Amino acid sequence: MIHMTISVNAMNAPNSSSQRLSICSPHNLIFNTPLVDVSQLFQNFDVAVYLKIETLGPSHSAKDRAVYGMYHAAKQLGKINRDTTIIEATCGNEAVALAALASMYGHKLIVVAPESISQDILATCQSLGATFELTPEKFAMSRALQVAEQLTRDDPKVWSPKLFENHANAGIHEATTGPEILRAVKPDFFVAGVGSGGVFTGIARYLKRTCTNVQLVAVEPLESQTLSQGRIGVHGIPGLGAGFIPPVFDPKLPNQILPVSTQEAHAWTERLAKQLGLLSSVSTGANLAAIARLVENRENRQKAFVSVLFAQK
């Protein structure tokens, strides 16, 4: 039998023996997430590009941080106690994040969603203890929202986060994600897609207050330019382009709004995976596609770009 010893240096890996590792509670996984350098994707343009990794929370969901922020904001206001049932109309990442949080803190969770909800999301939430009220697919989210409103109306034992209109969604990103980014790098550009508006609004609000001359760029689907043109259309970038302007989104913040096609977003998602081995959501690809357009401008060379990487679902 041949034994082979490989040194840390030979593996080009950090020396773990010199780093003190921490022990934490599940909710601590949500915060102080790293930025990864993906400048290699843009090596012909002399720019630095970093992605804030938002896939490390308990549910590995894009909404772990937002759900945590909304929950604790409501708890501080006395809207939640140990007997509270959480009810929300959602069919995406928020459902998974809520299921993880409800399991963590011992709450019953009812998710109201169209019958077309992803079977993977359905199974994941159920494995975490969530129950579902499914509504007819032909009514999309409109019927789900109506049913959730009926279930929560005038019931003090129920709390509904209402992601798209809950300003604690943006507030947690302003209070935590923004400062975490600035501790690592001072960006010249912050680029992020808009779904509920929480990530973009919260981080952009913090950076605008603390970074002189930072450019704030919002991204939306080319096929559904609701933010910039008031136009609603069908697109293939889950998590972006809700088809209305969310109350959480602050339209005064972006210096510009860039439209990205579904094809571009998928292409950049694939490029990130094939060149750097990073699996991500299509919305992450949309962010990278927007950055690719910005770096073509020679005035934007030797600049630092920051965006966000969300999990593949």
PDB file of C-alpha atoms in Angstrom:
ATOM      1  CA  MET A   1       0.000   0.000   0.000  1.00  0.00           C
ATOM      2  CA  ILE A   2       1.341   3.411  -0.949  1.00  0.00           C
ATOM      3  CA  HIS A   3       0.669   6.342   1.355  1.00  0.00           C
ATOM      4  CA  MET A   4       0.730   9.789  -0.190  1.00  0.00           C
ATOM      5  CA  THR A   5       1.107  12.988   1.806  1.00  0.00           C
ATOM      6  CA  ILE A   6      -0.001  16.208   0.118  1.00  0.00           C
ATOM      7  CA  SER A   7       0.982  19.507   1.655  1.00  0.00           C
ATOM      8  CA  VAL A   8      -1.453  22.377   2.076  1.00  0.00           C
ATOM      9  CA  ASN A   9       0.774  24.550  -0.106  1.00  0.00           C
ATOM     10  CA  ALA A  10       0.712  21.988  -2.908  1.00  0.00           C
ATOM     11  CA  MET A  11      -3.097  22.057  -2.825  1.00  0.00           C
ATOM     12  CA  ASN A  12      -3.131  25.868  -2.927  1.00  0.00           C
ATOM     13  CA  ALA A  13      -5.506  25.753   0.057  1.00  0.00           C
ATOM     14  CA  PRO A  14      -5.567  27.909   3.182  1.00  0.00           C
ATOM     15  CA  ASN A  15      -3.754  26.459   6.172  1.00  0.00           C
ATOM     16  CA  SER A  16      -6.703  25.429   8.327  1.00  0.00           C
ATOM     17  CA  SER A  17      -4.443  24.594  11.271  1.00  0.00           C
ATOM     18  CA  SER A  18      -3.751  28.308  11.776  1.00  0.00           C
ATOM     19  CA  GLN A  19      -7.390  29.413  11.597  1.00  0.00           C
ATOM     20  CA  ARG A  20      -9.668  29.354  14.623  1.00  0.00           C
ATOM     21  CA  LEU A  21     -13.035  27.879  13.727  1.00  0.00           C
ATOM     22  CA  SER A  22     -16.196  28.983  15.486  1.00  0.00           C
ATOM     23  CA  ILE A  23     -19.195  27.082  16.804  1.00  0.00           C
ATOM     24  CA  CYS A  24     -22.498  28.824  16.184  1.00  0.00           C
ATOM     25  CA  SER A  25     -26.275  28.553  16.299  1.00  0.00           C
ATOM     26  CA  PRO A  26     -28.156  27.854  13.043  1.00  0.00           C
ATOM     27  CA  HIS A  27     -29.320  31.469  12.637  1.00  0.00           C
ATOM     28  CA  ASN A  28     -25.707  32.693  12.805  1.00  0.00           C
ATOM     29  CA  LEU A  29     -25.146  31.033   9.417  1.00  0.00           C
ATOM     30  CA  ILE A  30     -27.208  33.821   7.863  1.00  0.00           C
ATOM     31  CA  PHE A  31     -24.742  36.585   8.659  1.00  0.00           C
ATOM     32  CA  ASN A  32     -21.139  37.527   7.833  1.00  0.00           C
ATOM     33  CA  THR A  33     -21.225  35.597   4.587  1.00  0.00           C
ATOM     34  CA  PRO A  34     -18.123  35.853   2.380  1.00  0.00           C
ATOM     35  CA  LEU A  35     -17.570  37.643  -0.899  1.00  0.00           C
ATOM     36  CA  VAL A  36     -16.054  35.536  -3.653  1.00  0.00           C
ATOM     37  CA  ASP A  37     -13.786  37.019  -6.326  1.00  0.00           C
ATOM     38  CA  VAL A  38     -15.147  36.231  -9.811  1.00  0.00           C
ATOM     39  CA  SER A  39     -12.997  38.780 -11.660  1.00  0.00           C
ATOM     40  CA  GLN A  40     -11.643  35.927 -13.797  1.00  0.00           C
ATOM     41  CA  LEU A  41     -14.900  36.041 -15.762  1.00  0.00           C
ATOM     42  CA  PHE A  42     -14.006  39.581 -16.841  1.00  0.00           C
ATOM     43  CA  GLN A  43     -10.231  39.237 -17.174  1.00  0.00           C
ATOM     44  CA  ASN A  44     -10.092  41.230 -20.426  1.00  0.00           C
ATOM     45  CA  PHE A  45     -11.579  44.330 -18.816  1.00  0.00           C
ATOM     46  CA  ASP A  46      -9.291  45.162 -15.866  1.00  0.00           C
ATOM     47  CA  VAL A  47     -12.066  45.204 -13.262  1.00  0.00           C
ATOM     48  CA  ALA A  48     -12.636  43.567  -9.892  1.00  0.00           C
ATOM     49  CA  VAL A  49     -15.944  41.718  -9.484  1.00  0.00           C
ATOM     50  CA  TYR A  50     -17.147  40.209  -6.211  1.00  0.00           C
ATOM     51  CA  LEU A  51     -20.276  38.239  -5.356  1.00  0.00           C
ATOM     52  CA  LYS A  52     -21.729  38.267  -1.849  1.00  0.00           C
ATOM     53  CA  ILE A  53     -22.619  34.626  -1.142  1.00  0.00           C
ATOM     54  CA  GLU A  54     -26.170  34.443   0.213  1.00  0.00           C
ATOM     55  CA  THR A  55     -26.525  30.651   0.104  1.00  0.00           C
ATOM     56  CA  LEU A  56     -25.144  29.665   3.498  1.00  0.00           C
ATOM     57  CA  GLY A  57     -28.174  30.136   5.762  1.00  0.00           C
ATOM     58  CA  PRO A  58     -30.148  27.291   7.371  1.00  0.00           C
ATOM     59  CA  SER A  59     -32.330  26.728   4.279  1.00  0.00           C
ATOM     60  CA  HIS A  60     -29.664  27.745   1.719  1.00  0.00           C
ATOM     61  CA  SER A  61     -32.375  30.068   0.444  1.00  0.00           C
ATOM     62  CA  ALA A  62     -32.063  33.560  -0.964  1.00  0.00           C
ATOM     63  CA  LYS A  63     -34.593  34.694   1.643  1.00  0.00           C
ATOM     64  CA  ASP A  64     -33.053  33.427   4.901  1.00  0.00           C
ATOM     65  CA  ARG A  65     -31.797  36.874   5.887  1.00  0.00           C
ATOM     66  CA  ALA A  66     -35.009  38.700   4.931  1.00  0.00           C
ATOM     67  CA  VAL A  67     -37.228  36.209   6.753  1.00  0.00           C
ATOM     68  CA  TYR A  68     -35.064  36.432   9.876  1.00  0.00           C
ATOM     69  CA  GLY A  69     -35.255  40.234   9.788  1.00  0.00           C
ATOM     70  CA  MET A  70     -39.031  40.359   9.300  1.00  0.00           C
ATOM     71  CA  TYR A  71     -39.627  37.784  12.032  1.00  0.00           C
ATOM     72  CA  HIS A  72     -37.555  39.545  14.667  1.00  0.00           C
ATOM     73  CA  ALA A  73     -38.923  42.971  13.746  1.00  0.00           C
ATOM     74  CA  ALA A  74     -42.452  41.626  14.287  1.00  0.00           C
ATOM     75  CA  LYS A  75     -41.410  39.951  17.535  1.00  0.00           C
ATOM     76  CA  GLN A  76     -40.027  43.233  18.875  1.00  0.00           C
ATOM     77  CA  LEU A  77     -43.390  44.856  18.101  1.00  0.00           C
ATOM     78  CA  GLY A  78     -45.209  42.178  20.087  1.00  0.00           C
ATOM     79  CA  LYS A  79     -46.867  40.626  17.013  1.00  0.00           C
ATOM     80  CA  ILE A  80     -45.365  37.178  17.599  1.00  0.00           C
ATOM     81  CA  ASN A  81     -45.349  34.876  20.606  1.00  0.00           C
ATOM     82  CA  ARG A  82     -44.731  31.164  21.109  1.00  0.00           C
ATOM     83  CA  ASP A  83     -48.300  30.285  20.003  1.00  0.00           C
ATOM     84  CA  THR A  84     -48.256  32.327  16.780  1.00  0.00           C
ATOM     85  CA  THR A  85     -49.031  30.587  13.481  1.00  0.00           C
ATOM     86  CA  ILE A  86     -47.218  31.947  10.429  1.00  0.00           C
ATOM     87  CA  ILE A  87     -49.217  32.168   7.199  1.00  0.00           C
ATOM     88  CA  GLU A  88     -47.771  33.442   3.925  1.00  0.00           C
ATOM     89  CA  ALA A  89     -48.722  33.404   0.258  1.00  0.00           C
ATOM     90  CA  THR A  90     -45.538  32.443  -1.575  1.00  0.00           C
ATOM     91  CA  CYS A  91     -44.263  29.794  -3.946  1.00  0.00           C
ATOM     92  CA  GLY A  92     -40.501  30.362  -3.989  1.00  0.00           C
ATOM     93  CA  ASN A  93     -37.439  30.789  -1.816  1.00  0.00           C
ATOM     94  CA  GLU A  94     -39.378  32.589   0.899  1.00  0.00           C
ATOM     95  CA  ALA A  95     -41.424  29.445   1.538  1.00  0.00           C
ATOM     96  CA  VAL A  96     -38.278  27.400   2.200  1.00  0.00           C
ATOM     97  CA  ALA A  97     -36.753  30.094   4.425  1.00  0.00           C
ATOM     98  CA  LEU A  98     -39.984  30.428   6.416  1.00  0.00           C
ATOM     99  CA  ALA A  99     -40.211  26.663   6.836  1.00  0.00           C
ATOM    100  CA  ALA A 100     -36.676  26.551   8.247  1.00  0.00           C
ATOM    101  CA  LEU A 101     -37.351  29.491  10.570  1.00  0.00           C
ATOM    102  CA  ALA A 102     -40.685  28.076  11.782  1.00  0.00           C
ATOM    103  CA  SER A 103     -38.971  24.785  12.541  1.00  0.00           C
ATOM    104  CA  MET A 104     -36.133  26.577  14.342  1.00  0.00           C
ATOM    105  CA  TYR A 105     -38.451  28.614  16.606  1.00  0.00           C
ATOM    106  CA  GLY A 106     -41.304  26.117  17.025  1.00  0.00           C
ATOM    107  CA  HIS A 107     -44.082  27.789  15.015  1.00  0.00           C
ATOM    108  CA  LYS A 108     -46.737  26.237  12.819  1.00  0.00           C
ATOM    109  CA  LEU A 109     -46.393  27.415   9.203  1.00  0.00           C
ATOM    110  CA  ILE A 110     -49.101  27.420   6.540  1.00  0.00           C
ATOM    111  CA  VAL A 111     -47.932  28.256   3.018  1.00  0.00           C
ATOM    112  CA  VAL A 112     -50.602  29.314   0.528  1.00  0.00           C
ATOM    113  CA  ALA A 113     -49.436  28.682  -3.034  1.00  0.00           C
ATOM    114  CA  PRO A 114     -50.710  27.885  -6.523  1.00  0.00           C
ATOM    115  CA  GLU A 115     -50.890  24.209  -7.495  1.00  0.00           C
ATOM    116  CA  SER A 116     -48.055  24.930  -9.917  1.00  0.00           C
ATOM    117  CA  ILE A 117     -45.562  25.345  -7.066  1.00  0.00           C
ATOM    118  CA  SER A 118     -42.289  23.484  -7.603  1.00  0.00           C
ATOM    119  CA  GLN A 119     -42.501  19.949  -6.261  1.00  0.00           C
ATOM    120  CA  ASP A 120     -38.979  20.323  -4.869  1.00  0.00           C
ATOM    121  CA  ILE A 121     -40.000  23.388  -2.840  1.00  0.00           C
ATOM    122  CA  LEU A 122     -43.195  21.648  -1.728  1.00  0.00           C
ATOM    123  CA  ALA A 123     -41.309  18.558  -0.549  1.00  0.00           C
ATOM    124  CA  THR A 124     -38.570  20.598   1.160  1.00  0.00           C
ATOM    125  CA  CYS A 125     -41.071  22.700   3.098  1.00  0.00           C
ATOM    126  CA  GLN A 126     -43.102  19.669   4.118  1.00  0.00           C
ATOM    127  CA  SER A 127     -39.959  17.933   5.361  1.00  0.00           C
ATOM    128  CA  LEU A 128     -39.459  20.955   7.638  1.00  0.00           C
ATOM    129  CA  GLY A 129     -42.997  20.659   9.008  1.00  0.00           C
ATOM    130  CA  ALA A 130     -44.884  23.185   6.880  1.00  0.00           C
ATOM    131  CA  THR A 131     -48.428  22.564   5.673  1.00  0.00           C
ATOM    132  CA  PHE A 132     -49.930  23.879   2.431  1.00  0.00           C
ATOM    133  CA  GLU A 133     -53.140  25.414   1.139  1.00  0.00           C
ATOM    134  CA  LEU A 134     -52.974  25.004  -2.642  1.00  0.00           C
ATOM    135  CA  THR A 135     -55.024  27.250  -4.926  1.00  0.00           C
ATOM    136  CA  PRO A 136     -56.031  26.741  -8.595  1.00  0.00           C
ATOM    137  CA  GLU A 137     -53.087  27.147 -10.953  1.00  0.00           C
ATOM    138  CA  LYS A 138     -55.038  29.266 -13.451  1.00  0.00           C
ATOM    139  CA  PHE A 139     -55.281  32.134 -10.946  1.00  0.00           C
ATOM    140  CA  ALA A 140     -51.510  32.185 -10.313  1.00  0.00           C
ATOM    141  CA  MET A 141     -50.554  34.098  -7.147  1.00  0.00           C
ATOM    142  CA  SER A 142     -53.649  36.325  -7.092  1.00  0.00           C
ATOM    143  CA  ARG A 143     -55.889  33.638  -5.571  1.00  0.00           C
ATOM    144  CA  ALA A 144     -53.150  32.543  -3.163  1.00  0.00           C
ATOM    145  CA  LEU A 145     -52.890  36.113  -1.879  1.00  0.00           C
ATOM    146  CA  GLN A 146     -56.667  36.288  -1.416  1.00  0.00           C
ATOM    147  CA  VAL A 147     -56.768  33.013   0.529  1.00  0.00           C
ATOM    148  CA  ALA A 148     -53.842  34.045   2.742  1.00  0.00           C
ATOM    149  CA  GLU A 149     -55.607  37.345   3.495  1.00  0.00           C
ATOM    150  CA  GLN A 150     -58.771  35.465   4.479  1.00  0.00           C
ATOM    151  CA  LEU A 151     -56.832  33.131   6.778  1.00  0.00           C
ATOM    152  CA  THR A 152     -54.969  35.944   8.547  1.00  0.00           C
ATOM    153  CA  ARG A 153     -57.699  38.587   8.773  1.00  0.00           C
ATOM    154  CA  ASP A 154     -58.443  39.761  12.328  1.00  0.00           C
ATOM    155  CA  ASP A 155     -56.685  36.797  13.945  1.00  0.00           C
ATOM    156  CA  PRO A 156     -54.210  37.921  16.640  1.00  0.00           C
ATOM    157  CA  LYS A 157     -52.685  34.429  16.746  1.00  0.00           C
ATOM    158  CA  VAL A 158     -51.522  34.668  13.126  1.00  0.00           C
ATOM    159  CA  TRP A 159     -48.626  36.578  11.607  1.00  0.00           C
ATOM    160  CA  SER A 160     -48.046  37.076   7.883  1.00  0.00           C
ATOM    161  CA  PRO A 161     -44.658  38.510   6.764  1.00  0.00           C
ATOM    162  CA  LYS A 162     -45.936  39.929   3.428  1.00  0.00           C
ATOM    163  CA  LEU A 163     -42.460  40.059   1.912  1.00  0.00           C
ATOM    164  CA  PHE A 164     -43.186  42.554  -0.880  1.00  0.00           C
ATOM    165  CA  GLU A 165     -44.574  45.222   1.446  1.00  0.00           C
ATOM    166  CA  ASN A 166     -42.654  44.555   4.664  1.00  0.00           C
ATOM    167  CA  HIS A 167     -39.956  47.201   5.051  1.00  0.00           C
ATOM    168  CA  ALA A 168     -38.064  45.020   7.522  1.00  0.00           C
ATOM    169  CA  ASN A 169     -37.174  43.007   4.400  1.00  0.00           C
ATOM    170  CA  ALA A 170     -34.985  45.874   3.185  1.00  0.00           C
ATOM    171  CA  GLY A 171     -34.118  46.924   6.730  1.00  0.00           C
ATOM    172  CA  ILE A 172     -32.183  43.759   7.575  1.00  0.00           C
ATOM    173  CA  HIS A 173     -30.044  44.179   4.441  1.00  0.00           C
ATOM    174  CA  GLU A 174     -29.385  47.823   5.277  1.00  0.00           C
ATOM    175  CA  ALA A 175     -28.407  46.910   8.837  1.00  0.00           C
ATOM    176  CA  THR A 176     -26.288  43.824   8.073  1.00  0.00           C
ATOM    177  CA  THR A 177     -25.567  42.967   4.426  1.00  0.00           C
ATOM    178  CA  GLY A 178     -24.463  46.460   3.466  1.00  0.00           C
ATOM    179  CA  PRO A 179     -21.990  46.830   6.354  1.00  0.00           C
ATOM    180  CA  GLU A 180     -20.661  43.318   5.704  1.00  0.00           C
ATOM    181  CA  ILE A 181     -19.882  44.280   2.099  1.00  0.00           C
ATOM    182  CA  LEU A 182     -18.150  47.506   3.099  1.00  0.00           C
ATOM    183  CA  ARG A 183     -15.974  45.704   5.642  1.00  0.00           C
ATOM    184  CA  ALA A 184     -14.614  43.614   2.760  1.00  0.00           C
ATOM    185  CA  VAL A 185     -14.437  46.064  -0.153  1.00  0.00           C
ATOM    186  CA  LYS A 186     -15.422  49.608  -1.092  1.00  0.00           C
ATOM    187  CA  PRO A 187     -17.444  49.172  -4.287  1.00  0.00           C
ATOM    188  CA  ASP A 188     -17.625  51.591  -7.176  1.00  0.00           C
ATOM    189  CA  PHE A 189     -20.730  49.792  -8.449  1.00  0.00           C
ATOM    190  CA  PHE A 190     -23.418  47.796  -6.680  1.00  0.00           C
ATOM    191  CA  VAL A 191     -25.481  45.730  -9.120  1.00  0.00           C
ATOM    192  CA  ALA A 192     -28.514  43.647  -8.117  1.00  0.00           C
ATOM    193  CA  GLY A 193     -31.746  42.340  -9.561  1.00  0.00           C
ATOM    194  CA  VAL A 194     -35.081  43.448  -8.143  1.00  0.00           C
ATOM    195  CA  GLY A 195     -37.678  40.926  -7.036  1.00  0.00           C
ATOM    196  CA  SER A 196     -39.282  42.002  -3.778  1.00  0.00           C
ATOM    197  CA  GLY A 197     -36.802  44.898  -3.726  1.00  0.00           C
ATOM    198  CA  GLY A 198     -35.394  44.056  -0.303  1.00  0.00           C
ATOM    199  CA  VAL A 199     -31.827  43.166  -1.291  1.00  0.00           C
ATOM    200  CA  PHE A 200     -31.356  46.059  -3.689  1.00  0.00           C
ATOM    201  CA  THR A 201     -33.054  48.704  -1.548  1.00  0.00           C
ATOM    202  CA  GLY A 202     -31.430  47.738   1.741  1.00  0.00           C
ATOM    203  CA  ILE A 203     -27.863  47.405   0.460  1.00  0.00           C
ATOM    204  CA  ALA A 204     -28.162  50.393  -1.890  1.00  0.00           C
ATOM    205  CA  ARG A 205     -29.512  52.611   0.885  1.00  0.00           C
ATOM    206  CA  TYR A 206     -26.562  51.756   3.135  1.00  0.00           C
ATOM    207  CA  LEU A 207     -23.932  52.164   0.406  1.00  0.00           C
ATOM    208  CA  LYS A 208     -25.371  55.463  -0.777  1.00  0.00           C
ATOM    209  CA  ARG A 209     -25.058  56.785   2.771  1.00  0.00           C
ATOM    210  CA  THR A 210     -21.508  55.528   3.319  1.00  0.00           C
ATOM    211  CA  CYS A 211     -19.755  55.393  -0.094  1.00  0.00           C
ATOM    212  CA  THR A 212     -19.164  58.577  -2.042  1.00  0.00           C
ATOM    213  CA  ASN A 213     -19.913  58.239  -5.779  1.00  0.00           C
ATOM    214  CA  VAL A 214     -21.040  54.609  -5.643  1.00  0.00           C
ATOM    215  CA  GLN A 215     -23.198  53.730  -8.647  1.00  0.00           C
ATOM    216  CA  LEU A 216     -26.347  51.775  -7.819  1.00  0.00           C
ATOM    217  CA  VAL A 217     -27.615  49.632 -10.690  1.00  0.00           C
ATOM    218  CA  ALA A 218     -30.922  47.760 -10.538  1.00  0.00           C
ATOM    219  CA  VAL A 219     -31.521  44.808 -12.877  1.00  0.00           C
ATOM    220  CA  GLU A 220     -34.846  43.683 -14.313  1.00  0.00           C
ATOM    221  CA  PRO A 221     -35.915  41.232 -17.059  1.00  0.00           C
ATOM    222  CA  LEU A 222     -35.799  42.624 -20.599  1.00  0.00           C
ATOM    223  CA  GLU A 223     -39.096  40.882 -21.307  1.00  0.00           C
ATOM    224  CA  SER A 224     -40.833  42.523 -18.335  1.00  0.00           C
ATOM    225  CA  GLN A 225     -39.497  46.049 -17.820  1.00  0.00           C
ATOM    226  CA  THR A 226     -41.942  47.077 -15.115  1.00  0.00           C
ATOM    227  CA  LEU A 227     -39.540  49.266 -13.134  1.00  0.00           C
ATOM    228  CA  SER A 228     -38.306  51.355 -16.056  1.00  0.00           C
ATOM    229  CA  GLN A 229     -41.188  51.256 -18.529  1.00  0.00           C
ATOM    230  CA  GLY A 230     -44.236  49.997 -16.644  1.00  0.00           C
ATOM    231  CA  ARG A 231     -44.408  47.023 -19.020  1.00  0.00           C
ATOM    232  CA  ILE A 232     -45.365  43.535 -17.819  1.00  0.00           C
ATOM    233  CA  GLY A 233     -44.329  40.436 -19.733  1.00  0.00           C
ATOM    234  CA  VAL A 234     -43.434  36.764 -19.438  1.00  0.00           C
ATOM    235  CA  HIS A 235     -39.788  36.036 -18.623  1.00  0.00           C
ATOM    236  CA  GLY A 236     -37.592  33.182 -17.404  1.00  0.00           C
ATOM    237  CA  ILE A 237     -35.613  34.744 -14.550  1.00  0.00           C
ATOM    238  CA  PRO A 238     -37.194  33.412 -11.333  1.00  0.00           C
ATOM    239  CA  GLY A 239     -36.959  35.834  -8.435  1.00  0.00           C
ATOM    240  CA  LEU A 240     -36.918  38.969 -10.599  1.00  0.00           C
ATOM    241  CA  GLY A 241     -39.633  40.936 -12.363  1.00  0.00           C
ATOM    242  CA  ALA A 242     -42.690  40.553 -10.140  1.00  0.00           C
ATOM    243  CA  GLY A 243     -44.851  42.401 -12.668  1.00  0.00           C
ATOM    244  CA  PHE A 244     -45.488  45.346 -10.343  1.00  0.00           C
ATOM    245  CA  ILE A 245     -43.376  47.837  -8.408  1.00  0.00           C
ATOM    246  CA  PRO A 246     -43.038  46.379  -4.894  1.00  0.00           C
ATOM    247  CA  PRO A 247     -43.673  48.808  -2.024  1.00  0.00           C
ATOM    248  CA  VAL A 248     -40.322  47.731  -0.520  1.00  0.00           C
ATOM    249  CA  PHE A 249     -38.406  48.931  -3.603  1.00  0.00           C
ATOM    250  CA  ASP A 250     -37.233  52.561  -3.472  1.00  0.00           C
ATOM    251  CA  PRO A 251     -37.294  53.858  -7.072  1.00  0.00           C
ATOM    252  CA  LYS A 252     -35.209  56.910  -6.121  1.00  0.00           C
ATOM    253  CA  LEU A 253     -32.140  54.809  -5.315  1.00  0.00           C
ATOM    254  CA  PRO A 254     -30.898  53.362  -8.631  1.00  0.00           C
ATOM    255  CA  ASN A 255     -28.645  55.498 -10.826  1.00  0.00           C
ATOM    256  CA  GLN A 256     -29.765  53.301 -13.687  1.00  0.00           C
ATOM    257  CA  ILE A 257     -31.953  50.273 -14.362  1.00  0.00           C
ATOM    258  CA  LEU A 258     -30.536  47.708 -16.776  1.00  0.00           C
ATOM    259  CA  PRO A 259     -32.747  45.187 -18.600  1.00  0.00           C
ATOM    260  CA  VAL A 260     -31.297  41.688 -19.072  1.00  0.00           C
ATOM    261  CA  SER A 261     -32.838  39.026 -21.295  1.00  0.00           C
ATOM    262  CA  THR A 262     -33.674  35.547 -20.078  1.00  0.00           C
ATOM    263  CA  GLN A 263     -31.179  34.165 -22.595  1.00  0.00           C
ATOM    264  CA  GLU A 264     -28.361  36.392 -21.281  1.00  0.00           C
ATOM    265  CA  ALA A 265     -29.142  35.469 -17.669  1.00  0.00           C
ATOM    266  CA  HIS A 266     -29.048  31.740 -18.391  1.00  0.00           C
ATOM    267  CA  ALA A 267     -25.826  32.103 -20.392  1.00  0.00           C
ATOM    268  CA  TRP A 268     -24.025  33.880 -17.549  1.00  0.00           C
ATOM    269  CA  THR A 269     -25.355  31.393 -14.968  1.00  0.00           C
ATOM    270  CA  GLU A 270     -23.851  28.619 -17.083  1.00  0.00           C
ATOM    271  CA  ARG A 271     -20.585  30.536 -17.528  1.00  0.00           C
ATOM    272  CA  LEU A 272     -20.235  31.002 -13.767  1.00  0.00           C
ATOM    273  CA  ALA A 273     -20.712  27.264 -13.259  1.00  0.00           C
ATOM    274  CA  LYS A 274     -18.427  26.079 -16.056  1.00  0.00           C
ATOM    275  CA  GLN A 275     -15.562  28.520 -15.498  1.00  0.00           C
ATOM    276  CA  LEU A 276     -15.560  28.849 -11.705  1.00  0.00           C
ATOM    277  CA  GLY A 277     -17.574  25.858 -10.515  1.00  0.00           C
ATOM    278  CA  LEU A 278     -20.145  28.041  -8.742  1.00  0.00           C
ATOM    279  CA  LEU A 279     -23.764  26.921  -8.958  1.00  0.00           C
ATOM    280  CA  SER A 280     -26.229  29.776  -8.662  1.00  0.00           C
ATOM    281  CA  SER A 281     -29.686  31.014  -9.536  1.00  0.00           C
ATOM    282  CA  VAL A 282     -30.574  32.478 -12.923  1.00  0.00           C
ATOM    283  CA  SER A 283     -31.050  35.825 -11.166  1.00  0.00           C
ATOM    284  CA  THR A 284     -27.338  35.712 -10.296  1.00  0.00           C
ATOM    285  CA  GLY A 285     -26.644  35.245 -14.000  1.00  0.00           C
ATOM    286  CA  ALA A 286     -28.751  38.331 -14.682  1.00  0.00           C
ATOM    287  CA  ASN A 287     -26.577  40.335 -12.280  1.00  0.00           C
ATOM    288  CA  LEU A 288     -23.424  39.153 -14.057  1.00  0.00           C
ATOM    289  CA  ALA A 289     -24.917  39.930 -17.474  1.00  0.00           C
ATOM    290  CA  ALA A 290     -25.588  43.488 -16.300  1.00  0.00           C
ATOM    291  CA  ILE A 291     -22.008  43.813 -15.051  1.00  0.00           C
ATOM    292  CA  ALA A 292     -20.744  42.523 -18.409  1.00  0.00           C
ATOM    293  CA  ARG A 293     -22.566  45.355 -20.117  1.00  0.00           C
ATOM    294  CA  LEU A 294     -21.219  47.955 -17.685  1.00  0.00           C
ATOM    295  CA  VAL A 295     -17.563  46.910 -18.043  1.00  0.00           C
ATOM    296  CA  GLU A 296     -17.718  47.446 -21.807  1.00  0.00           C
ATOM    297  CA  ASN A 297     -17.629  51.172 -21.032  1.00  0.00           C
ATOM    298  CA  ARG A 298     -13.948  52.164 -20.809  1.00  0.00           C
ATOM    299  CA  GLU A 299     -14.778  54.682 -18.099  1.00  0.00           C
ATOM    300  CA  ASN A 300     -15.691  51.757 -15.852  1.00  0.00           C
ATOM    301  CA  ARG A 301     -12.302  50.016 -16.063  1.00  0.00           C
ATOM    302  CA  GLN A 302     -10.225  49.621 -12.882  1.00  0.00           C
ATOM    303  CA  LYS A 303     -13.437  49.715 -10.858  1.00  0.00           C
ATOM    304  CA  ALA A 304     -14.798  47.374  -8.201  1.00  0.00           C
ATOM    305  CA  PHE A 305     -18.204  45.777  -8.816  1.00  0.00           C
ATOM    306  CA  VAL A 306     -20.223  44.025  -6.109  1.00  0.00           C
ATOM    307  CA  SER A 307     -23.306  41.873  -6.612  1.00  0.00           C
ATOM    308  CA  VAL A 308     -25.031  38.965  -4.888  1.00  0.00           C
ATOM    309  CA  LEU A 309     -25.000  35.212  -5.514  1.00  0.00           C
ATOM    310  CA  PHE A 310     -28.181  33.337  -4.691  1.00  0.00           C
ATOM    311  CA  ALA A 311     -28.684  29.595  -4.519  1.00  0.00           C
ATOM    312  CA  GLN A 312     -29.642  27.399  -7.422  1.00  0.00           C
ATOM    313  CA  LYS A 313     -33.210  26.130  -7.020  1.00  0.00           C
TER     314      LYS A 313
END
